PDB file of C-alpha atoms in Angstrom:
ATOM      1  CA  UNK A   1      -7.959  -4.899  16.557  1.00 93.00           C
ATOM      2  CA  UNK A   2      -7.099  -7.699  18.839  1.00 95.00           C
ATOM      3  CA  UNK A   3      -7.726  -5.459  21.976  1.00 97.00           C
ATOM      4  CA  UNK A   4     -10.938  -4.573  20.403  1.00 95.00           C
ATOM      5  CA  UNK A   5     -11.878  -7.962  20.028  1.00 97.00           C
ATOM      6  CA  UNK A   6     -11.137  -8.794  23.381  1.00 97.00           C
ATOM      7  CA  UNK A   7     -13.792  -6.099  24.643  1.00 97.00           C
ATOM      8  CA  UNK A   8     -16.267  -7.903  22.386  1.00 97.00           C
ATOM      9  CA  UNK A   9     -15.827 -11.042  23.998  1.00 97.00           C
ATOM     10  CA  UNK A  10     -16.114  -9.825  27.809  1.00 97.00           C
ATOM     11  CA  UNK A  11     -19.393  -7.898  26.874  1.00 96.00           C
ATOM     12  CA  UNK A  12     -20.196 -11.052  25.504  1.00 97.00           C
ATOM     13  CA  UNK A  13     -19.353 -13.033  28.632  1.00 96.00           C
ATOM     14  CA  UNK A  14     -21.032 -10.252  31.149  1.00 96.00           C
ATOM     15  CA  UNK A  15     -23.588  -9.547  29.323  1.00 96.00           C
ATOM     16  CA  UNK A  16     -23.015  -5.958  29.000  1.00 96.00           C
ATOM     17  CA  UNK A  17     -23.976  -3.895  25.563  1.00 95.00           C
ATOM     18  CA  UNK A  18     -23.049  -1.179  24.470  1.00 94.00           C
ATOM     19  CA  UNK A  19     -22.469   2.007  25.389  1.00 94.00           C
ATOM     20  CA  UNK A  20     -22.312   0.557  28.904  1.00 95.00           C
ATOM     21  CA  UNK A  21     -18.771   0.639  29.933  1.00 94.00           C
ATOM     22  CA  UNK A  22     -19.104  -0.826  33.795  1.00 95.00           C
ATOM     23  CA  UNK A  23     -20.278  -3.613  35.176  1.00 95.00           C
ATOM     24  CA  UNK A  24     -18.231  -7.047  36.050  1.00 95.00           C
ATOM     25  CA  UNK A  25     -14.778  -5.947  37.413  1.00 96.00           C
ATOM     26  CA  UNK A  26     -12.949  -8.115  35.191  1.00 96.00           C
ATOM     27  CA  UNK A  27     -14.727  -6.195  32.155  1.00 96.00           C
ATOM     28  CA  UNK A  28     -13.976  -3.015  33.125  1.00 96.00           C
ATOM     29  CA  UNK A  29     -10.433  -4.289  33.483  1.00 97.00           C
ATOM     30  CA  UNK A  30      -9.982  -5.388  30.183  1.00 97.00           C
ATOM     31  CA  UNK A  31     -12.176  -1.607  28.712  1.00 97.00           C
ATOM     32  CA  UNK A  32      -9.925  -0.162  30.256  1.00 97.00           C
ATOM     33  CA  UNK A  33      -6.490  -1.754  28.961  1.00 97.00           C
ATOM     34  CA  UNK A  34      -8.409  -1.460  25.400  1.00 97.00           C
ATOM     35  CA  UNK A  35      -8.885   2.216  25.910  1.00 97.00           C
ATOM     36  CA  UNK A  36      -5.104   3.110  27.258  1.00 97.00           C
ATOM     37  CA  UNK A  37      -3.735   1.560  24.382  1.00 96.00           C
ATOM     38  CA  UNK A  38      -5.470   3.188  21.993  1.00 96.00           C
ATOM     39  CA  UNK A  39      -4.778   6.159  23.489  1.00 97.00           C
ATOM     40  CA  UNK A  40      -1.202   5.810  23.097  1.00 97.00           C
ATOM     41  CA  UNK A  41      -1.378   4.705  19.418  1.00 97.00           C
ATOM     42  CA  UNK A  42      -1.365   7.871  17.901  1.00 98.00           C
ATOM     43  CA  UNK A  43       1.661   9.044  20.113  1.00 98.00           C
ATOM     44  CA  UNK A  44       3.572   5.533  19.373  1.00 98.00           C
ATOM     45  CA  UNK A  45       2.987   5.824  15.226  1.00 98.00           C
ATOM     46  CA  UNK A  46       3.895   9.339  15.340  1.00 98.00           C
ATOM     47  CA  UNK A  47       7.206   8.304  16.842  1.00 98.00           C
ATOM     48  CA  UNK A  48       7.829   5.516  15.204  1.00 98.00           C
ATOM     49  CA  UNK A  49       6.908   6.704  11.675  1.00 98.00           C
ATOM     50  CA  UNK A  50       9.451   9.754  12.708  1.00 98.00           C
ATOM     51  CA  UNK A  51      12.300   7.747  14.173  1.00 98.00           C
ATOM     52  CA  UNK A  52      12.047   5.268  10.976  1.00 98.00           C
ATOM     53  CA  UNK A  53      12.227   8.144   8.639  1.00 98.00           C
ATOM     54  CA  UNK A  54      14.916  10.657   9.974  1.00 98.00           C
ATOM     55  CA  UNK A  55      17.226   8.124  11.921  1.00 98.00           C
ATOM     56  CA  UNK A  56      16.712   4.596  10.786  1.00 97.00           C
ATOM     57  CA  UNK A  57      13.966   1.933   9.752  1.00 98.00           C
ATOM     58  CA  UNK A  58      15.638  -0.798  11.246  1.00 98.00           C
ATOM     59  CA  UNK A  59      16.360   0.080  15.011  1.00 98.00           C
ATOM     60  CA  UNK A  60      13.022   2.161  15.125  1.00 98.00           C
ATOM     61  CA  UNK A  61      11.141  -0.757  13.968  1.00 98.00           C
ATOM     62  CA  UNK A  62      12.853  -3.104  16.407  1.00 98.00           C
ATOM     63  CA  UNK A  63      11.649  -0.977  18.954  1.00 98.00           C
ATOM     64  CA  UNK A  64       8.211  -0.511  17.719  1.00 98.00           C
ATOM     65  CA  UNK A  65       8.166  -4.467  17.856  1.00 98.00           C
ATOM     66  CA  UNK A  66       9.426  -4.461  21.442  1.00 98.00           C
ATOM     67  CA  UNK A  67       6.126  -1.623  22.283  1.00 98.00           C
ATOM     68  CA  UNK A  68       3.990  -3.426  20.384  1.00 98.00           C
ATOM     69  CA  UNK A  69       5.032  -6.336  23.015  1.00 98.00           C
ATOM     70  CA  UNK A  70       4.595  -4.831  25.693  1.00 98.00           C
ATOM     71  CA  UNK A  71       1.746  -3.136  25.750  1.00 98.00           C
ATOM     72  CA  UNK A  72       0.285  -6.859  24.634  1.00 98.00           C
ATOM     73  CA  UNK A  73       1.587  -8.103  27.591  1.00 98.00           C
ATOM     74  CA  UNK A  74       0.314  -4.968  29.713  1.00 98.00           C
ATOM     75  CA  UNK A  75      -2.791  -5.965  28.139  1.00 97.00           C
ATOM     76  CA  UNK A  76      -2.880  -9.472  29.440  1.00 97.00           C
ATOM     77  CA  UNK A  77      -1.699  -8.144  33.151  1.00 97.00           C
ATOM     78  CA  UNK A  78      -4.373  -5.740  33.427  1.00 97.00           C
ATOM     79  CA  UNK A  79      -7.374  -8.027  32.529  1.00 95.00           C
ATOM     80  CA  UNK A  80      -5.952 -10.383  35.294  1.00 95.00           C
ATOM     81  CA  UNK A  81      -5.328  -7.923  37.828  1.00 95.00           C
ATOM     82  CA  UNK A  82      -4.504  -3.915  37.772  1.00 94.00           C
ATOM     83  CA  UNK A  83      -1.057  -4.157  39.250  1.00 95.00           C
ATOM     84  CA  UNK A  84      -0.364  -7.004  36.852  1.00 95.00           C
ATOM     85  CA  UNK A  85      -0.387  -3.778  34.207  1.00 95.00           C
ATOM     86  CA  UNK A  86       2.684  -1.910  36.435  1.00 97.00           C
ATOM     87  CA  UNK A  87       5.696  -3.710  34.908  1.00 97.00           C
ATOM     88  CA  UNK A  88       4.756  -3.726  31.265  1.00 97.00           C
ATOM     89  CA  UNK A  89       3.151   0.126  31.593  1.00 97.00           C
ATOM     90  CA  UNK A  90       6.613   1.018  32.594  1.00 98.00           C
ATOM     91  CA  UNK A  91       8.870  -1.156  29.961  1.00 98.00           C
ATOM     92  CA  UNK A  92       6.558   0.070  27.085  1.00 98.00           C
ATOM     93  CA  UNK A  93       7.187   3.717  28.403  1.00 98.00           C
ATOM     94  CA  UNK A  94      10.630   3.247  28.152  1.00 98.00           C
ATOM     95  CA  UNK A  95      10.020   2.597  24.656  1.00 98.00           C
ATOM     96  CA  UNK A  96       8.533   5.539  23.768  1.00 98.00           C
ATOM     97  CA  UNK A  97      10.992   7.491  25.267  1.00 98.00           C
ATOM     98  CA  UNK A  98      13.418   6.004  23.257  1.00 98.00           C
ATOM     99  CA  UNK A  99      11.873   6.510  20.149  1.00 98.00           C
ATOM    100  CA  UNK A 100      11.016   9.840  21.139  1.00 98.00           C
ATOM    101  CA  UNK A 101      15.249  10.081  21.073  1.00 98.00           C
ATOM    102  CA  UNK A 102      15.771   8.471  18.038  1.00 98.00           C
ATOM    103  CA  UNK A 103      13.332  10.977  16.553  1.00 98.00           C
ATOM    104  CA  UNK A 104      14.938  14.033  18.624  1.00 98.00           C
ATOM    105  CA  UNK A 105      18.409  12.185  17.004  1.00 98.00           C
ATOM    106  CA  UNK A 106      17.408  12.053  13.568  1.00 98.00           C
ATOM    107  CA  UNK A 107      15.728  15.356  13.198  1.00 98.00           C
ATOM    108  CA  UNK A 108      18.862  16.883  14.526  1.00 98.00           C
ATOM    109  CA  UNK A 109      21.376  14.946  12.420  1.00 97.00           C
ATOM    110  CA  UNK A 110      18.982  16.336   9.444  1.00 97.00           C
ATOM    111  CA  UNK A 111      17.933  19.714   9.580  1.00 95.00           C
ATOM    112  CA  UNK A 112      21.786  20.588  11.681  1.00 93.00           C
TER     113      UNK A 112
END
């Protein structure tokens, strides 16, 4: 919602409505950041929600906290500047792929 929000406000500042999706570089920065992330939502709570269940609530949920950071911070990078989004695109991958092996981990440890 907070990503969302943030779109609102640079349409507001450009002056750009809806469905437009270009226009002042700095908008279609921040679009843009809004859009990756919620792409990756559904991949991140299906990981999460599956790491939490078959291996355990804490450690997945300390790393959904520690996505959930970084992709604010890749957020932040990206409206400034598009390599600003480099670092924090990487960390929060990292992330995934570790919850992707704590799922991996869990299912094995329950169905072996």
């Amino acid at each position: 919602a907070y990503f969302t929000l943030q779109v609102i406000y640079a349409r507001r500042k450009h002056k750009i409505s809806p469905p437009e999706t270009t226009g002042h570089p700095e908008f279609e920065r921040i679009f843009r950041a809004q859009v990756n992330c919620s792409e990756y939502f559904p991949i991140f709570i299906s990981l999460l929600w599956v790491a939490g269940i078959f291996f355990h609530q804490g450690v997945a949920s300390v790393g959904g906290l520690l996505y959930l950071y970084t992709r604010y911070k890749y957020f932040h990078g990206y409206a400034v500047a598009a390599q600003g989004r480099l670092g924090p695109l990487y960390a929060s991958a990292r992330l995934l792929w570790l919850l992707l092996g704590l799922a991996v981990a869990g299912l094995l440890a329950h169905f072996l």
